[in-house]
Amino acid sequence: MSSEKIVVCGGGGFIGGHLIADLRRQGIKNLRSVDIKPFDEWYQKFPDVENLQLDLQKADTCDKALKDARVVYNLAADMGGMGFIENNKALCMLSVLINTHLLMSAKAVGVERFFYASSACVYNADKQRDPNVTALKEADAYPAMPEDGYGWEKLFSERMCRHFREDFGIQTRMARFHNVYGPHGTYEGGREKAPAAVCRKVIQAKMSGKHEIEIWGDGHQTRSFMYIDDCLHGVEAILNSNILEPINLGSSELVSINQLVDIVENIAGIKLKRTYNLKAPKGVNGRNSDNTLIRKYLGWEPNVRLRDGMEKTYHWIHDQIVSS
């Protein structure tokens, strides 16, 4: 039916804005973008898309958001980088209302496909104590001991998606995102993640002439970082697949935070004096994505080199800072 919509919840955010842009590039016309933020705070907003400012924690607004919906992407959550999620556990937990009410509305209107953006924060903390971490397999989420607050919400919402599929027939698909980064995202204000924060700090140090950088933690903690283009490709492939269980969506290129700073310094053509804030939030000591399952199911895994993605991200953030 021509009235049926593809709805992106969290469309005013970083990943949601890129997803809307990608769907438009594919020639898809009947799009609705929903976000709680005022329109002037959306990262990307398009005049040919139906844009709604709604609080999706409320059941009645979820009904409005999903009116005539055929496909739903739930990227909406109250979240940010480690500094935000460690200090706002209740706010992160309240995102459970978003996914629950969206699933109830999806059931009511007969949504065909429902994508849920989960997180690598669901994984058991005991398996992430060593910076030389063994890559996390999907089964490593249980027995459950996820990131307090944010991780528990994501794990619970995965279960909700599963049971709505089993009990009500909604074709839910779930991906566990591993640290998505790229242009058109948060780079200041407290919600930014490590790639954007490091870019901002290096740019500001270079511009100010004060060639110093503060690093949260000891710099030895390790992560993998997935460029936004890989994320979008994975989301579309997983949504349209027969993969019923939550699956990793992340790069397997493991780096320490010190190595991430090395990369950005190299892009900027500068070396900075490093100080380490051992009292700052730093999360688990090590986290990486085991991509065995996604390779098995899709014959693909995220493959944009960190150096290449960070260069694009650095130049975008640089332009934003210079023009502000």
mmCIF file of C-alpha atoms in Angstrom:
data_model
loop_
_atom_site.group_PDB
_atom_site.id
_atom_site.type_symbol
_atom_site.label_atom_id
_atom_site.label_comp_id
_atom_site.label_asym_id
_atom_site.label_seq_id
_atom_site.Cartn_x
_atom_site.Cartn_y
_atom_site.Cartn_z
ATOM 1 C CA MET A 1 0.000 0.000 0.000
ATOM 2 C CA SER A 2 1.285 3.453 -0.904
ATOM 3 C CA SER A 3 0.270 4.783 2.529
ATOM 4 C CA GLU A 4 2.526 2.335 4.364
ATOM 5 C CA LYS A 5 5.542 3.963 5.990
ATOM 6 C CA ILE A 6 9.086 3.027 6.795
ATOM 7 C CA VAL A 7 9.691 4.588 10.213
ATOM 8 C CA VAL A 8 13.077 5.430 11.738
ATOM 9 C CA CYS A 9 12.801 6.032 15.481
ATOM 10 C CA GLY A 10 15.721 8.128 16.674
ATOM 11 C CA GLY A 11 15.943 9.625 13.183
ATOM 12 C CA GLY A 12 17.276 12.906 14.505
ATOM 13 C CA GLY A 13 20.282 11.175 16.033
ATOM 14 C CA PHE A 14 23.635 10.138 14.635
ATOM 15 C CA ILE A 15 22.891 6.655 13.266
ATOM 16 C CA GLY A 16 19.229 7.424 12.556
ATOM 17 C CA GLY A 17 20.085 10.484 10.493
ATOM 18 C CA HIS A 18 22.555 8.489 8.415
ATOM 19 C CA LEU A 19 19.967 5.711 7.980
ATOM 20 C CA ILE A 20 17.342 8.146 6.689
ATOM 21 C CA ALA A 21 19.916 9.595 4.274
ATOM 22 C CA ASP A 22 20.795 6.090 3.051
ATOM 23 C CA LEU A 23 17.153 5.079 2.546
ATOM 24 C CA ARG A 24 16.619 8.267 0.515
ATOM 25 C CA ARG A 25 19.651 7.413 -1.628
ATOM 26 C CA GLN A 26 17.998 4.071 -2.352
ATOM 27 C CA GLY A 27 15.011 5.953 -3.755
ATOM 28 C CA ILE A 28 12.644 5.113 -0.898
ATOM 29 C CA LYS A 29 10.018 7.854 -0.663
ATOM 30 C CA ASN A 30 7.557 7.008 2.087
ATOM 31 C CA LEU A 31 9.764 7.748 5.092
ATOM 32 C CA ARG A 32 8.947 8.977 8.570
ATOM 33 C CA SER A 33 11.655 10.157 10.984
ATOM 34 C CA VAL A 34 10.843 10.450 14.693
ATOM 35 C CA ASP A 35 12.954 11.934 17.478
ATOM 36 C CA ILE A 36 12.424 13.651 20.832
ATOM 37 C CA LYS A 37 14.900 16.445 20.086
ATOM 38 C CA PRO A 38 13.741 19.820 18.690
ATOM 39 C CA PHE A 39 14.171 19.905 14.920
ATOM 40 C CA ASP A 40 17.055 22.378 15.096
ATOM 41 C CA GLU A 41 19.031 19.805 17.135
ATOM 42 C CA TRP A 42 18.634 16.958 14.629
ATOM 43 C CA TYR A 43 21.933 15.917 13.078
ATOM 44 C CA GLN A 44 20.343 15.416 9.665
ATOM 45 C CA LYS A 45 16.853 16.496 8.610
ATOM 46 C CA PHE A 46 15.336 16.240 5.135
ATOM 47 C CA PRO A 47 12.380 18.237 3.777
ATOM 48 C CA ASP A 48 11.024 15.331 1.706
ATOM 49 C CA VAL A 49 10.687 13.128 4.827
ATOM 50 C CA GLU A 50 7.794 13.217 7.297
ATOM 51 C CA ASN A 51 9.558 14.499 10.425
ATOM 52 C CA LEU A 52 7.892 14.188 13.834
ATOM 53 C CA GLN A 53 9.099 15.415 17.215
ATOM 54 C CA LEU A 54 7.696 12.892 19.698
ATOM 55 C CA ASP A 55 8.581 11.401 23.094
ATOM 56 C CA LEU A 56 8.595 7.673 22.383
ATOM 57 C CA GLN A 57 8.640 6.730 26.063
ATOM 58 C CA LYS A 58 4.864 7.361 25.963
ATOM 59 C CA ALA A 59 2.497 4.738 24.585
ATOM 60 C CA ASP A 60 0.142 7.133 22.780
ATOM 61 C CA THR A 61 2.990 8.851 20.916
ATOM 62 C CA CYS A 62 4.307 5.459 19.782
ATOM 63 C CA ASP A 63 0.869 4.812 18.275
ATOM 64 C CA LYS A 64 1.184 8.100 16.382
ATOM 65 C CA ALA A 65 4.746 7.358 15.315
ATOM 66 C CA LEU A 66 3.856 3.947 13.858
ATOM 67 C CA LYS A 67 0.575 4.844 12.159
ATOM 68 C CA ASP A 68 0.486 2.919 8.828
ATOM 69 C CA ALA A 69 4.017 1.599 9.477
ATOM 70 C CA ARG A 70 5.273 -1.410 7.529
ATOM 71 C CA VAL A 71 8.931 -1.426 8.644
ATOM 72 C CA VAL A 72 10.294 0.057 11.890
ATOM 73 C CA TYR A 73 13.880 0.770 12.876
ATOM 74 C CA ASN A 74 14.207 1.411 16.617
ATOM 75 C CA LEU A 75 17.416 3.397 17.133
ATOM 76 C CA ALA A 76 15.878 5.616 19.817
ATOM 77 C CA ALA A 77 17.492 5.644 23.264
ATOM 78 C CA ASP A 78 18.683 8.051 25.926
ATOM 79 C CA MET A 79 22.395 7.325 25.713
ATOM 80 C CA GLY A 80 25.888 8.586 25.034
ATOM 81 C CA GLY A 81 29.505 7.687 25.608
ATOM 82 C CA MET A 82 30.911 6.085 28.750
ATOM 83 C CA GLY A 83 30.886 9.374 30.659
ATOM 84 C CA PHE A 84 27.121 9.597 30.142
ATOM 85 C CA ILE A 85 26.032 6.009 30.683
ATOM 86 C CA GLU A 86 28.072 5.517 33.862
ATOM 87 C CA ASN A 87 26.498 8.612 35.439
ATOM 88 C CA ASN A 88 22.913 8.290 34.148
ATOM 89 C CA LYS A 89 21.893 4.697 34.789
ATOM 90 C CA ALA A 90 18.228 5.442 35.508
ATOM 91 C CA LEU A 91 17.829 7.530 32.364
ATOM 92 C CA CYS A 92 19.389 4.732 30.325
ATOM 93 C CA MET A 93 17.069 2.165 31.917
ATOM 94 C CA LEU A 94 14.008 4.256 31.064
ATOM 95 C CA SER A 95 14.676 3.603 27.377
ATOM 96 C CA VAL A 96 12.996 0.250 28.053
ATOM 97 C CA LEU A 97 9.733 2.174 27.763
ATOM 98 C CA ILE A 98 10.585 3.193 24.195
ATOM 99 C CA ASN A 99 11.115 -0.314 22.880
ATOM 100 C CA THR A 100 8.235 -1.797 24.861
ATOM 101 C CA HIS A 101 5.693 0.760 23.690
ATOM 102 C CA LEU A 102 6.987 0.618 20.111
ATOM 103 C CA LEU A 103 6.576 -3.169 20.074
ATOM 104 C CA MET A 104 3.027 -2.840 21.423
ATOM 105 C CA SER A 105 2.189 -0.298 18.720
ATOM 106 C CA ALA A 106 3.896 -2.449 16.070
ATOM 107 C CA LYS A 107 1.706 -5.381 17.090
ATOM 108 C CA ALA A 108 -1.419 -3.215 16.910
ATOM 109 C CA VAL A 109 -0.763 -1.916 13.381
ATOM 110 C CA GLY A 110 0.678 -5.128 11.938
ATOM 111 C CA VAL A 111 4.266 -4.073 11.321
ATOM 112 C CA GLU A 112 6.060 -6.568 9.059
ATOM 113 C CA ARG A 113 9.662 -6.035 10.184
ATOM 114 C CA PHE A 114 11.042 -4.445 13.354
ATOM 115 C CA PHE A 115 14.760 -3.744 13.822
ATOM 116 C CA TYR A 116 16.155 -3.176 17.313
ATOM 117 C CA ALA A 117 19.558 -1.565 17.863
ATOM 118 C CA SER A 118 21.119 -3.377 20.809
ATOM 119 C CA SER A 119 24.661 -2.900 22.086
ATOM 120 C CA ALA A 120 27.865 -4.712 22.951
ATOM 121 C CA CYS A 121 27.220 -3.368 26.466
ATOM 122 C CA VAL A 122 25.019 -6.454 26.972
ATOM 123 C CA TYR A 123 28.092 -8.680 27.330
ATOM 124 C CA ASN A 124 29.175 -10.256 30.603
ATOM 125 C CA ALA A 125 31.661 -7.952 32.340
ATOM 126 C CA ASP A 126 33.772 -10.888 33.554
ATOM 127 C CA LYS A 127 34.746 -11.588 29.947
ATOM 128 C CA GLN A 128 36.006 -8.021 29.455
ATOM 129 C CA ARG A 129 38.517 -7.580 32.279
ATOM 130 C CA ASP A 130 41.664 -8.009 30.161
ATOM 131 C CA PRO A 131 42.695 -5.444 27.510
ATOM 132 C CA ASN A 132 43.933 -8.447 25.469
ATOM 133 C CA VAL A 133 40.323 -9.545 25.305
ATOM 134 C CA THR A 134 39.076 -12.639 23.520
ATOM 135 C CA ALA A 135 36.555 -11.379 20.951
ATOM 136 C CA LEU A 136 33.024 -11.620 22.300
ATOM 137 C CA LYS A 137 30.727 -14.250 20.825
ATOM 138 C CA GLU A 138 26.962 -13.764 20.889
ATOM 139 C CA ALA A 139 26.629 -16.501 23.534
ATOM 140 C CA ASP A 140 28.842 -14.478 25.893
ATOM 141 C CA ALA A 141 25.856 -12.333 26.919
ATOM 142 C CA TYR A 142 24.802 -15.154 29.279
ATOM 143 C CA PRO A 143 25.016 -15.756 32.175
ATOM 144 C CA ALA A 144 24.017 -12.118 32.330
ATOM 145 C CA MET A 145 26.214 -9.451 33.878
ATOM 146 C CA PRO A 146 25.958 -6.538 31.426
ATOM 147 C CA GLU A 147 26.932 -2.885 31.753
ATOM 148 C CA ASP A 148 24.937 -1.552 34.707
ATOM 149 C CA GLY A 149 21.933 0.462 33.574
ATOM 150 C CA TYR A 150 22.398 0.819 29.804
ATOM 151 C CA GLY A 151 23.465 -2.795 29.218
ATOM 152 C CA TRP A 152 20.651 -4.255 31.307
ATOM 153 C CA GLU A 153 18.091 -2.220 29.367
ATOM 154 C CA LYS A 154 19.488 -3.454 26.057
ATOM 155 C CA LEU A 155 19.532 -7.082 27.182
ATOM 156 C CA PHE A 156 15.969 -6.913 28.501
ATOM 157 C CA SER A 157 14.743 -5.257 25.298
ATOM 158 C CA GLU A 158 16.365 -8.018 23.231
ATOM 159 C CA ARG A 159 14.251 -10.509 25.186
ATOM 160 C CA MET A 160 11.149 -8.421 24.618
ATOM 161 C CA CYS A 161 11.797 -8.434 20.844
ATOM 162 C CA ARG A 162 12.280 -12.198 20.922
ATOM 163 C CA HIS A 163 9.027 -12.846 22.772
ATOM 164 C CA PHE A 164 6.993 -10.475 20.581
ATOM 165 C CA ARG A 165 8.247 -12.502 17.611
ATOM 166 C CA GLU A 166 7.504 -15.841 19.251
ATOM 167 C CA ASP A 167 4.131 -14.887 20.725
ATOM 168 C CA PHE A 168 2.763 -12.354 18.217
ATOM 169 C CA GLY A 169 4.605 -13.042 14.966
ATOM 170 C CA ILE A 170 6.352 -9.676 14.556
ATOM 171 C CA GLN A 171 9.527 -10.306 12.564
ATOM 172 C CA THR A 172 12.013 -8.716 14.943
ATOM 173 C CA ARG A 173 15.718 -8.469 14.103
ATOM 174 C CA MET A 174 18.454 -7.374 16.535
ATOM 175 C CA ALA A 175 22.059 -6.252 16.141
ATOM 176 C CA ARG A 176 24.557 -5.600 18.924
ATOM 177 C CA PHE A 177 26.373 -2.441 17.852
ATOM 178 C CA HIS A 178 30.048 -2.080 18.729
ATOM 179 C CA ASN A 179 31.035 1.616 19.034
ATOM 180 C CA VAL A 180 29.701 3.273 15.881
ATOM 181 C CA TYR A 181 31.477 6.456 14.764
ATOM 182 C CA GLY A 182 31.610 8.852 11.832
ATOM 183 C CA PRO A 183 30.612 12.354 10.670
ATOM 184 C CA HIS A 184 27.307 14.021 11.615
ATOM 185 C CA GLY A 185 27.445 12.895 15.236
ATOM 186 C CA THR A 186 28.013 14.161 18.762
ATOM 187 C CA TYR A 187 31.556 15.396 19.418
ATOM 188 C CA GLU A 188 31.108 17.556 22.532
ATOM 189 C CA GLY A 189 28.765 18.100 25.470
ATOM 190 C CA GLY A 190 29.273 14.878 27.430
ATOM 191 C CA ARG A 191 27.452 12.314 25.259
ATOM 192 C CA GLU A 192 30.210 11.861 22.666
ATOM 193 C CA LYS A 193 32.037 8.549 22.299
ATOM 194 C CA ALA A 194 35.784 8.003 22.250
ATOM 195 C CA PRO A 195 36.525 8.491 18.510
ATOM 196 C CA ALA A 196 34.745 11.857 18.380
ATOM 197 C CA ALA A 197 36.105 12.948 21.775
ATOM 198 C CA VAL A 198 39.687 12.193 20.758
ATOM 199 C CA CYS A 199 39.238 14.043 17.456
ATOM 200 C CA ARG A 200 37.863 17.090 19.267
ATOM 201 C CA LYS A 201 40.635 17.103 21.865
ATOM 202 C CA VAL A 202 43.377 16.818 19.235
ATOM 203 C CA ILE A 203 41.828 19.552 17.080
ATOM 204 C CA GLN A 204 41.460 21.903 20.043
ATOM 205 C CA ALA A 205 45.020 21.213 21.199
ATOM 206 C CA LYS A 206 46.360 21.965 17.731
ATOM 207 C CA MET A 207 44.294 25.140 17.348
ATOM 208 C CA SER A 208 45.115 26.466 20.816
ATOM 209 C CA GLY A 209 48.832 25.747 20.640
ATOM 210 C CA LYS A 210 48.590 23.913 23.962
ATOM 211 C CA HIS A 211 49.853 20.562 22.789
ATOM 212 C CA GLU A 212 48.402 18.381 25.545
ATOM 213 C CA ILE A 213 45.591 15.831 25.740
ATOM 214 C CA GLU A 214 43.789 14.222 28.675
ATOM 215 C CA ILE A 215 42.945 10.556 28.216
ATOM 216 C CA TRP A 216 40.316 8.835 30.361
ATOM 217 C CA GLY A 217 41.752 5.763 32.061
ATOM 218 C CA ASP A 218 45.290 4.510 31.540
ATOM 219 C CA GLY A 219 44.961 4.350 27.748
ATOM 220 C CA HIS A 220 45.492 0.583 27.674
ATOM 221 C CA GLN A 221 41.785 -0.281 27.568
ATOM 222 C CA THR A 222 40.855 -1.768 24.183
ATOM 223 C CA ARG A 223 37.855 -1.466 21.864
ATOM 224 C CA SER A 224 36.799 -1.949 18.273
ATOM 225 C CA PHE A 225 35.159 0.926 16.395
ATOM 226 C CA MET A 226 32.760 0.554 13.448
ATOM 227 C CA TYR A 227 32.441 3.227 10.769
ATOM 228 C CA ILE A 228 28.888 4.397 10.071
ATOM 229 C CA ASP A 229 28.820 3.077 6.474
ATOM 230 C CA ASP A 230 29.497 -0.451 7.719
ATOM 231 C CA CYS A 231 26.779 -0.025 10.339
ATOM 232 C CA LEU A 232 24.194 0.983 7.726
ATOM 233 C CA HIS A 233 25.078 -1.927 5.445
ATOM 234 C CA GLY A 234 24.824 -4.353 8.352
ATOM 235 C CA VAL A 235 21.502 -2.990 9.602
ATOM 236 C CA GLU A 236 19.866 -3.377 6.186
ATOM 237 C CA ALA A 237 21.300 -6.864 5.672
ATOM 238 C CA ILE A 238 20.243 -8.071 9.126
ATOM 239 C CA LEU A 239 16.756 -6.576 8.855
ATOM 240 C CA ASN A 240 16.145 -8.403 5.572
ATOM 241 C CA SER A 241 17.719 -11.688 6.715
ATOM 242 C CA ASN A 242 16.400 -14.723 8.526
ATOM 243 C CA ILE A 243 18.727 -14.137 11.502
ATOM 244 C CA LEU A 244 16.447 -14.472 14.517
ATOM 245 C CA GLU A 245 18.931 -14.153 17.388
ATOM 246 C CA PRO A 246 20.841 -10.989 18.374
ATOM 247 C CA ILE A 247 24.024 -10.758 16.317
ATOM 248 C CA ASN A 248 27.253 -8.777 16.597
ATOM 249 C CA LEU A 249 27.587 -5.795 14.286
ATOM 250 C CA GLY A 250 31.053 -4.388 14.776
ATOM 251 C CA SER A 251 34.583 -4.239 13.478
ATOM 252 C CA SER A 252 37.051 -6.849 14.713
ATOM 253 C CA GLU A 253 39.980 -4.381 14.438
ATOM 254 C CA LEU A 254 41.000 -4.111 18.093
ATOM 255 C CA VAL A 255 42.910 -1.035 19.271
ATOM 256 C CA SER A 256 43.839 0.508 22.603
ATOM 257 C CA ILE A 257 42.762 4.051 23.396
ATOM 258 C CA ASN A 258 46.443 5.015 23.172
ATOM 259 C CA GLN A 259 46.538 3.593 19.656
ATOM 260 C CA LEU A 260 43.373 5.512 18.776
ATOM 261 C CA VAL A 261 45.101 8.716 19.902
ATOM 262 C CA ASP A 262 48.131 7.728 17.790
ATOM 263 C CA ILE A 263 45.892 7.487 14.721
ATOM 264 C CA VAL A 264 44.300 10.898 15.271
ATOM 265 C CA GLU A 265 47.658 12.536 15.980
ATOM 266 C CA ASN A 266 48.924 11.099 12.701
ATOM 267 C CA ILE A 267 45.919 12.491 10.813
ATOM 268 C CA ALA A 268 46.435 15.902 12.451
ATOM 269 C CA GLY A 269 50.210 15.867 11.934
ATOM 270 C CA ILE A 270 50.956 16.556 15.601
ATOM 271 C CA LYS A 271 52.277 14.860 18.746
ATOM 272 C CA LEU A 272 50.736 15.735 22.102
ATOM 273 C CA LYS A 273 51.782 15.343 25.707
ATOM 274 C CA ARG A 274 49.435 12.841 27.321
ATOM 275 C CA THR A 275 48.000 12.954 30.816
ATOM 276 C CA TYR A 276 45.837 10.149 32.159
ATOM 277 C CA ASN A 277 42.721 10.725 34.265
ATOM 278 C CA LEU A 278 42.423 7.477 36.209
ATOM 279 C CA LYS A 279 39.266 8.678 38.002
ATOM 280 C CA ALA A 280 37.296 9.278 34.802
ATOM 281 C CA PRO A 281 34.772 6.698 33.515
ATOM 282 C CA LYS A 282 36.497 4.208 31.229
ATOM 283 C CA GLY A 283 34.194 1.193 31.041
ATOM 284 C CA VAL A 284 35.472 -2.362 30.707
ATOM 285 C CA ASN A 285 39.171 -3.071 30.110
ATOM 286 C CA GLY A 286 38.673 -4.829 26.786
ATOM 287 C CA ARG A 287 35.903 -5.409 24.230
ATOM 288 C CA ASN A 288 36.004 -6.731 20.676
ATOM 289 C CA SER A 289 33.530 -8.244 18.225
ATOM 290 C CA ASP A 290 33.680 -11.910 17.224
ATOM 291 C CA ASN A 291 32.328 -11.855 13.662
ATOM 292 C CA THR A 292 32.102 -15.595 13.061
ATOM 293 C CA LEU A 293 28.289 -15.608 12.987
ATOM 294 C CA ILE A 294 27.802 -12.577 10.744
ATOM 295 C CA ARG A 295 30.317 -14.004 8.254
ATOM 296 C CA LYS A 296 28.441 -17.307 8.339
ATOM 297 C CA TYR A 297 25.022 -15.750 7.787
ATOM 298 C CA LEU A 298 25.853 -12.860 5.441
ATOM 299 C CA GLY A 299 29.282 -13.655 3.986
ATOM 300 C CA TRP A 300 30.309 -10.170 5.117
ATOM 301 C CA GLU A 301 31.588 -8.262 8.125
ATOM 302 C CA PRO A 302 32.362 -4.571 8.809
ATOM 303 C CA ASN A 303 35.593 -3.838 6.966
ATOM 304 C CA VAL A 304 36.269 -0.068 6.819
ATOM 305 C CA ARG A 305 39.772 0.439 8.250
ATOM 306 C CA LEU A 306 39.806 2.525 11.429
ATOM 307 C CA ARG A 307 42.428 4.871 9.977
ATOM 308 C CA ASP A 308 40.231 5.591 6.930
ATOM 309 C CA GLY A 309 37.044 6.166 8.913
ATOM 310 C CA MET A 310 38.793 8.319 11.496
ATOM 311 C CA GLU A 311 40.233 10.557 8.794
ATOM 312 C CA LYS A 312 36.732 11.344 7.484
ATOM 313 C CA THR A 313 35.446 11.841 11.023
ATOM 314 C CA TYR A 314 38.358 14.089 11.999
ATOM 315 C CA HIS A 315 37.895 16.408 9.010
ATOM 316 C CA TRP A 316 34.133 16.705 9.602
ATOM 317 C CA ILE A 317 34.612 17.580 13.289
ATOM 318 C CA HIS A 318 37.401 19.991 12.364
ATOM 319 C CA ASP A 319 35.062 21.821 9.975
ATOM 320 C CA GLN A 320 32.339 22.021 12.651
ATOM 321 C CA ILE A 321 34.736 23.483 15.241
ATOM 322 C CA VAL A 322 36.290 25.976 12.834
ATOM 323 C CA SER A 323 32.897 27.212 11.603
ATOM 324 C CA SER A 324 31.283 27.454 15.061
#
